[in-house]
């Protein structure tokens, strides 16, 4: 059963920021993650501040520089089916389409998707784990088949969003508004590793909210894709995924982004794989080398060594897909 809380639906950003700055307040967009957390007593809330009255946070707008602004309240379905996103930022359309189920994509927003809480069964269960302020990460010595093979530290949860690695591969930025005004944070700096602070997943401060995602214009010749590996064909989180974006001159790779999902507490960029790709044309040998690089520094736990091979496979399949398209 849901606990008792106050529900408020501001109609202006100023009002939303004021309401969010009060103790115990939490932002609610689609509610598909938040309400489950409250029902399961993962954390508490005194007040839910619905963002749904803030119409300026909805929709996709093309920018004068050729980039794109995506309002935080834009649903995953809208992101997955938007013509411009599909044409210019395929990796994001594919990632949004691969997230959750049709019902969840209709209700869940892109702002909520990048701010959703970890899915670790200890965190979601009745355990006072490190991320909830306890002393122990139970997954380290416990059931850790779905946990991190990179970047785990005091906590080995994996970041659950499919759109976040795609946004990172596209060099997107996050715009935030809060009691101290507005700021813009590159996606690469938005997520927080456990070694820095294991009690939070993002740099969003209390009282702040995400208002929009900003995508820079893609290179003149660009291809991108998202390969997601999961236990079931639908309604399931990534066990491993690879978001890959390439800028090309002819067939030669001029810029590369390779960002993994499902394997680290944050979307995991693998610059070693990117460096391997730049300056070359995609060939079987290059794809193999880049895929090897992507998995090279993994430190698997007792139950998840299989993910190392999945990383190689996801990166190789994403790159092969791009070669076939190019
Ligand atoms: C069964 C199931 C399967 C799923 N599978 C996948 C999957 O495969 N891939 C995937 O990526 N996701 C998956 N999800 C997660 C789902 O996509 C998210 O629940 C959804 O995207 C969250 O969006 P929302 O608008 O409902 O967020 P909410 O539930 O409203 O909010 C989520 C969190 O973000 C905060 N928040 C919301 N909006 C903002 C904002 N604008 N600024 C700051 N903080 C904010 C809230 O306070 C809350 O903590 C799954 C969820 C379920 C229940």
Coordinates of C-alpha atoms and ligand atoms in Angstrom, one line a residue:
X1 CA 0.0 0.0 0.0
X2 CA 1.2 3.5 -0.7
X3 CA 2.1 5.6 2.3
X4 CA 0.3 8.9 2.9
X5 CA 1.8 12.0 1.3
X6 CA 0.6 15.5 0.1
X7 CA 0.2 15.9 -3.6
X8 CA 0.6 19.2 -5.3
X9 CA 0.5 20.1 -9.0
X10 CA 2.2 23.5 -9.7
X11 CA 1.5 25.4 -12.9
X12 CA 4.7 27.4 -13.0
X13 CA 8.4 26.4 -12.8
X14 CA 8.9 29.0 -9.9
X15 CA 6.1 27.3 -7.9
X16 CA 7.5 23.9 -8.6
X17 CA 11.0 24.9 -7.4
X18 CA 9.6 26.5 -4.3
X19 CA 7.6 23.4 -3.5
X20 CA 10.5 21.1 -4.2
X21 CA 12.7 23.0 -1.8
X22 CA 10.6 22.0 1.2
X23 CA 11.8 19.1 3.3
X24 CA 10.5 15.7 2.2
X25 CA 9.4 16.8 -1.2
X26 CA 10.0 14.8 -4.4
X27 CA 9.4 15.5 -8.0
X28 CA 6.9 13.2 -9.8
X29 CA 6.7 13.0 -13.6
X30 CA 5.1 9.8 -14.9
X31 CA 5.3 8.2 -11.5
X32 CA 6.2 4.8 -13.0
X33 CA 9.4 4.4 -10.9
X34 CA 8.6 6.8 -8.0
X35 CA 5.3 5.3 -6.9
X36 CA 6.8 1.8 -6.9
X37 CA 9.6 3.0 -4.6
X38 CA 7.2 4.6 -2.2
X39 CA 4.9 1.6 -2.2
X40 CA 7.8 -0.7 -1.5
X41 CA 9.1 1.6 1.2
X42 CA 12.5 2.0 -0.5
X43 CA 12.4 5.7 0.6
X44 CA 9.8 8.1 1.9
X45 CA 8.2 11.3 0.7
X46 CA 6.2 13.9 2.6
X47 CA 5.0 15.6 -0.5
X48 CA 4.9 14.7 -4.2
X49 CA 5.3 17.7 -6.6
X50 CA 3.8 16.7 -9.9
X51 CA 5.5 18.3 -12.8
X52 CA 2.6 17.5 -15.2
X53 CA 1.2 21.0 -15.0
X54 CA 4.4 22.5 -16.5
X55 CA 3.6 22.4 -20.2
X56 CA 6.9 24.1 -21.1
X57 CA 8.7 20.9 -20.1
X58 CA 6.9 18.9 -22.9
X59 CA 7.9 18.3 -26.4
X60 CA 10.8 18.3 -28.9
X61 CA 12.1 21.5 -30.5
X62 CA 14.7 21.9 -33.2
X63 CA 17.3 24.5 -32.3
X64 CA 18.7 27.2 -34.6
X65 CA 22.2 25.5 -34.5
X66 CA 20.7 22.3 -35.8
X67 CA 20.6 20.6 -32.4
X68 CA 17.5 19.5 -30.5
X69 CA 15.8 20.4 -27.2
X70 CA 13.9 17.6 -25.5
X71 CA 11.6 18.7 -22.6
X72 CA 12.0 16.6 -19.5
X73 CA 8.3 15.6 -19.6
X74 CA 8.5 14.2 -23.1
X75 CA 7.4 10.6 -22.9
X76 CA 9.6 7.7 -24.0
X77 CA 7.1 6.9 -26.7
X78 CA 7.4 10.4 -28.1
X79 CA 11.2 10.2 -28.0
X80 CA 11.1 6.8 -29.7
X81 CA 8.7 7.9 -32.5
X82 CA 9.8 11.5 -33.1
X83 CA 10.7 11.9 -36.8
X84 CA 13.7 14.2 -36.2
X85 CA 15.1 12.0 -33.4
X86 CA 14.7 9.0 -35.6
X87 CA 16.4 10.7 -38.5
X88 CA 19.3 12.5 -36.7
X89 CA 19.8 10.7 -33.4
X90 CA 19.0 7.0 -34.1
X91 CA 20.7 5.7 -31.0
X92 CA 18.3 7.7 -28.8
X93 CA 15.2 6.6 -30.7
X94 CA 16.4 3.0 -30.5
X95 CA 17.2 3.2 -26.8
X96 CA 13.8 4.8 -25.9
X97 CA 12.0 2.2 -28.0
X98 CA 13.9 -0.6 -26.1
X99 CA 13.0 0.7 -22.6
X100 CA 10.4 -1.1 -20.5
X101 CA 7.0 -1.8 -22.1
X102 CA 4.6 0.2 -24.3
X103 CA 2.5 1.2 -21.3
X104 CA 5.5 2.3 -19.3
X105 CA 6.9 4.2 -22.4
X106 CA 3.5 6.0 -22.8
X107 CA 3.6 7.1 -19.1
X108 CA 7.3 7.4 -18.3
X109 CA 9.2 10.6 -19.2
X110 CA 12.8 11.1 -20.4
X111 CA 13.5 13.2 -17.3
X112 CA 12.3 10.5 -15.0
X113 CA 14.1 7.9 -17.0
X114 CA 17.5 9.4 -16.4
X115 CA 16.7 10.1 -12.7
X116 CA 15.2 6.7 -11.9
X117 CA 16.5 4.9 -8.9
X118 CA 18.6 1.7 -8.9
X119 CA 17.0 -1.7 -9.6
X120 CA 19.4 -3.7 -7.4
X121 CA 17.3 -6.3 -5.5
X122 CA 19.0 -5.5 -2.2
X123 CA 18.4 -1.7 -2.6
X124 CA 14.7 -2.4 -3.6
X125 CA 14.3 -5.0 -0.9
X126 CA 14.2 -4.9 2.9
X127 CA 18.0 -4.5 3.3
X128 CA 19.8 -1.5 4.9
X129 CA 22.4 -1.5 2.1
X130 CA 25.2 1.0 1.7
X131 CA 23.2 3.0 -0.8
X132 CA 20.4 3.3 1.8
X133 CA 22.9 4.5 4.4
X134 CA 23.9 1.1 5.8
X135 CA 27.5 -0.3 6.0
X136 CA 27.3 -3.1 3.5
X137 CA 26.8 -3.7 -0.2
X138 CA 25.1 -7.1 0.1
X139 CA 25.5 -7.8 -3.6
X140 CA 29.3 -7.9 -3.4
X141 CA 29.3 -11.2 -1.6
X142 CA 25.7 -12.1 -2.4
X143 CA 23.5 -12.5 -5.5
X144 CA 25.3 -10.4 -8.0
X145 CA 24.5 -11.9 -11.5
X146 CA 23.1 -8.6 -12.7
X147 CA 25.5 -6.3 -11.1
X148 CA 28.5 -4.1 -12.1
X149 CA 31.7 -5.3 -13.8
X150 CA 33.0 -1.8 -14.1
X151 CA 33.2 1.1 -11.6
X152 CA 31.7 -0.8 -8.6
X153 CA 33.1 0.3 -5.3
X154 CA 31.2 0.6 -2.0
X155 CA 28.1 -0.2 -4.2
X156 CA 27.9 -2.5 -7.2
X157 CA 24.5 -1.6 -8.6
X158 CA 24.1 -0.9 -12.3
X159 CA 22.5 2.2 -13.7
X160 CA 19.1 1.1 -15.1
X161 CA 18.3 3.7 -17.9
X162 CA 18.5 2.9 -21.6
X163 CA 18.3 6.5 -22.7
X164 CA 21.1 7.8 -20.5
X165 CA 23.9 5.9 -22.4
X166 CA 22.4 7.0 -25.7
X167 CA 22.3 10.7 -24.5
X168 CA 25.9 10.4 -23.4
X169 CA 27.0 8.9 -26.7
X170 CA 25.4 12.0 -28.4
X171 CA 27.2 14.4 -26.0
X172 CA 23.9 15.7 -24.7
X173 CA 23.6 18.2 -21.8
X174 CA 21.1 18.3 -19.0
X175 CA 19.5 21.6 -18.0
X176 CA 18.5 22.0 -14.4
X177 CA 16.6 24.6 -12.4
X178 CA 16.6 25.0 -8.6
X179 CA 16.6 27.4 -5.8
X180 CA 20.0 28.8 -6.9
X181 CA 18.9 29.3 -10.5
X182 CA 19.6 27.3 -13.7
X183 CA 22.7 25.3 -14.8
X184 CA 23.7 23.1 -17.6
X185 CA 25.6 19.8 -16.9
X186 CA 27.1 17.6 -19.7
X187 CA 25.7 14.0 -19.5
X188 CA 29.3 12.8 -18.9
X189 CA 29.2 14.7 -15.5
X190 CA 25.5 14.1 -14.6
X191 CA 26.0 10.7 -12.9
X192 CA 27.9 10.1 -9.7
X193 CA 30.1 7.1 -9.2
X194 CA 29.9 5.3 -5.8
X195 CA 33.6 6.1 -5.2
X196 CA 32.6 9.7 -5.1
X197 CA 29.2 9.4 -3.2
X198 CA 27.4 6.1 -3.0
X199 CA 24.2 7.6 -1.6
X200 CA 23.2 9.5 -4.8
X201 CA 23.1 8.6 -8.5
X202 CA 23.1 12.0 -10.0
X203 CA 24.3 15.6 -9.4
X204 CA 20.6 16.7 -9.0
X205 CA 20.5 18.7 -5.7
X206 CA 17.5 18.7 -3.3
X207 CA 15.0 21.2 -4.7
X208 CA 16.4 20.9 -8.3
X209 CA 14.6 19.4 -11.3
X210 CA 15.6 18.5 -14.8
X211 CA 13.9 20.8 -17.3
X212 CA 15.4 19.6 -20.6
X213 CA 18.0 17.7 -22.5
X214 CA 20.0 19.5 -25.2
X215 CA 21.5 17.6 -28.1
X216 CA 24.2 19.2 -30.2
X217 CA 23.9 19.0 -34.0
X218 CA 25.3 15.7 -35.2
X219 CA 28.3 15.6 -37.4
X220 CA 27.5 16.1 -41.2
X221 CA 27.8 12.4 -41.7
X222 CA 26.7 10.5 -38.6
X223 CA 25.4 7.0 -37.7
X224 CA 24.4 5.7 -34.4
X225 CA 22.7 2.7 -32.8
X226 CA 21.8 1.0 -29.5
X227 CA 22.2 -2.8 -28.9
X228 CA 20.5 -4.0 -25.8
X229 CA 20.9 -7.5 -24.4
X230 CA 18.2 -8.6 -21.9
X231 CA 16.8 -11.8 -20.5
X232 CA 13.3 -11.3 -22.0
X233 CA 12.4 -9.7 -25.3
X234 CA 10.3 -6.9 -23.7
X235 CA 9.7 -5.2 -20.4
X236 CA 13.2 -5.9 -19.1
X237 CA 16.3 -3.9 -18.1
X238 CA 19.6 -4.2 -20.0
X239 CA 21.9 -6.9 -18.8
X240 CA 24.4 -5.3 -21.1
X241 CA 24.0 -2.7 -23.8
X242 CA 26.1 -0.6 -26.1
X243 CA 25.2 2.9 -27.4
X244 CA 27.5 3.7 -30.3
X245 CA 27.7 7.0 -32.2
X246 CA 30.1 7.6 -35.1
X247 CA 31.0 10.7 -37.1
X248 CA 32.2 9.8 -40.6
X249 CA 34.1 11.2 -43.5
X250 CA 33.2 8.9 -46.3
X251 CA 33.8 5.5 -44.7
X252 CA 36.5 6.8 -42.3
X253 CA 35.6 7.3 -38.7
X254 CA 36.3 10.8 -37.5
X255 CA 34.7 10.7 -34.1
X256 CA 33.4 7.8 -31.9
X257 CA 31.4 7.4 -28.7
X258 CA 31.0 3.9 -27.1
X259 CA 28.9 3.9 -23.9
X260 CA 27.8 0.7 -22.2
X261 CA 24.6 0.1 -20.2
X262 CA 23.8 -2.5 -17.6
X263 CA 27.4 -3.0 -16.5
X264 CA 28.4 -0.1 -14.2
X265 CA 26.8 2.3 -11.6
X266 CA 26.8 5.0 -14.3
X267 CA 26.5 4.8 -18.1
X268 CA 30.0 3.5 -18.9
X269 CA 32.0 5.3 -21.6
X270 CA 34.9 3.3 -23.0
X271 CA 37.4 5.7 -24.5
X272 CA 39.9 2.9 -25.2
X273 CA 37.3 1.4 -27.7
X274 CA 36.7 4.9 -29.2
X275 CA 40.4 5.5 -29.7
X276 CA 40.7 2.2 -31.5
X277 CA 38.0 3.2 -33.9
X278 CA 39.0 6.8 -34.8
X279 CA 40.9 7.2 -38.1
X280 CA 39.9 3.8 -39.5
X281 CA 37.2 2.2 -41.6
X282 CA 34.9 -0.4 -40.0
X283 CA 36.2 -3.9 -40.8
X284 CA 35.8 -7.2 -39.1
X285 CA 39.3 -6.9 -37.6
X286 CA 38.6 -3.3 -36.3
X287 CA 35.2 -4.3 -34.8
X288 CA 36.9 -7.2 -33.0
X289 CA 39.7 -5.0 -31.6
X290 CA 37.2 -2.3 -30.5
X291 CA 35.0 -4.9 -28.8
X292 CA 37.9 -6.4 -27.0
X293 CA 39.0 -3.0 -25.8
X294 CA 35.5 -2.3 -24.5
X295 CA 35.6 -5.2 -22.1
X296 CA 39.3 -5.1 -21.3
X297 CA 39.3 -3.6 -17.8
X298 CA 36.2 -5.4 -16.4
X299 CA 36.4 -6.7 -12.8
X300 CA 33.6 -9.2 -12.6
X301 CA 32.0 -10.4 -9.3
X302 CA 31.4 -14.0 -8.4
X303 CA 28.2 -14.3 -10.4
X304 CA 28.6 -12.1 -13.4
X305 CA 31.8 -13.0 -15.4
X306 CA 29.4 -13.8 -18.3
X307 CA 28.9 -10.1 -18.8
X308 CA 32.4 -9.6 -20.1
X309 CA 31.6 -11.7 -23.2
X310 CA 28.2 -9.9 -23.5
X311 CA 30.0 -6.5 -23.6
X312 CA 32.2 -7.8 -26.4
X313 CA 29.1 -9.1 -28.2
X314 CA 27.0 -6.0 -27.7
X315 CA 29.8 -3.6 -29.0
X316 CA 30.6 -5.9 -31.9
X317 CA 26.9 -6.2 -32.9
X318 CA 26.3 -2.4 -32.7
X319 CA 29.4 -1.7 -34.8
X320 CA 28.5 -4.4 -37.4
X321 CA 25.0 -2.9 -37.6
X322 CA 26.5 0.5 -38.3
X323 CA 28.9 -0.9 -41.0
X324 CA 26.0 -2.6 -42.7
X325 CA 24.0 0.7 -42.7
X326 CA 27.0 2.8 -43.9
Ligands
LIG1 C1 8.6 -3.1 -15.0 C2 9.5 -2.0 -15.4 C3 10.4 -2.2 -16.4 C4 11.3 -1.2 -16.8 N1 12.2 -1.4 -17.8 C5 13.0 -0.4 -18.1 C6 14.0 -0.6 -19.2 O1 14.1 -1.7 -19.8 N2 14.8 0.5 -19.5 C7 14.7 1.7 -18.9 O2 15.4 2.6 -19.2 N3 13.8 1.9 -17.9 C8 13.0 0.9 -17.5 N4 12.0 1.1 -16.6 C9 12.0 2.4 -15.9 C10 11.0 3.3 -16.6 O3 11.4 3.6 -17.8 C11 11.0 4.5 -15.7 O4 10.2 4.1 -14.6 C12 10.5 5.8 -16.3 O5 11.3 6.1 -17.4 C13 10.6 6.9 -15.3 O6 9.9 8.0 -15.8 P1 8.8 8.7 -14.9 O7 8.4 9.9 -15.7 O8 7.6 7.7 -14.7 O9 9.6 9.0 -13.6 P2 9.0 9.1 -12.1 O10 8.6 7.8 -11.6 O11 8.0 10.2 -12.0 O12 10.4 9.6 -11.4 C14 11.5 8.7 -11.3 C15 12.5 9.4 -10.4 O13 13.0 10.6 -11.0 C16 12.7 11.8 -10.3 N5 12.3 12.7 -11.3 C17 11.3 12.6 -12.2 N6 11.3 13.6 -13.1 C18 12.3 14.4 -12.7 C19 12.8 15.7 -13.2 N7 12.2 16.3 -14.3 N8 13.8 16.2 -12.6 C20 14.4 15.6 -11.5 N9 14.0 14.5 -11.0 C21 12.9 13.9 -11.6 C22 11.6 11.4 -9.3 O14 11.7 12.1 -8.1 C23 11.9 9.9 -9.1 O15 12.9 9.7 -8.1 C24 11.2 0.1 -16.2 C25 10.2 0.3 -15.2 C26 9.4 -0.7 -14.8 C27 8.4 -0.4 -13.7

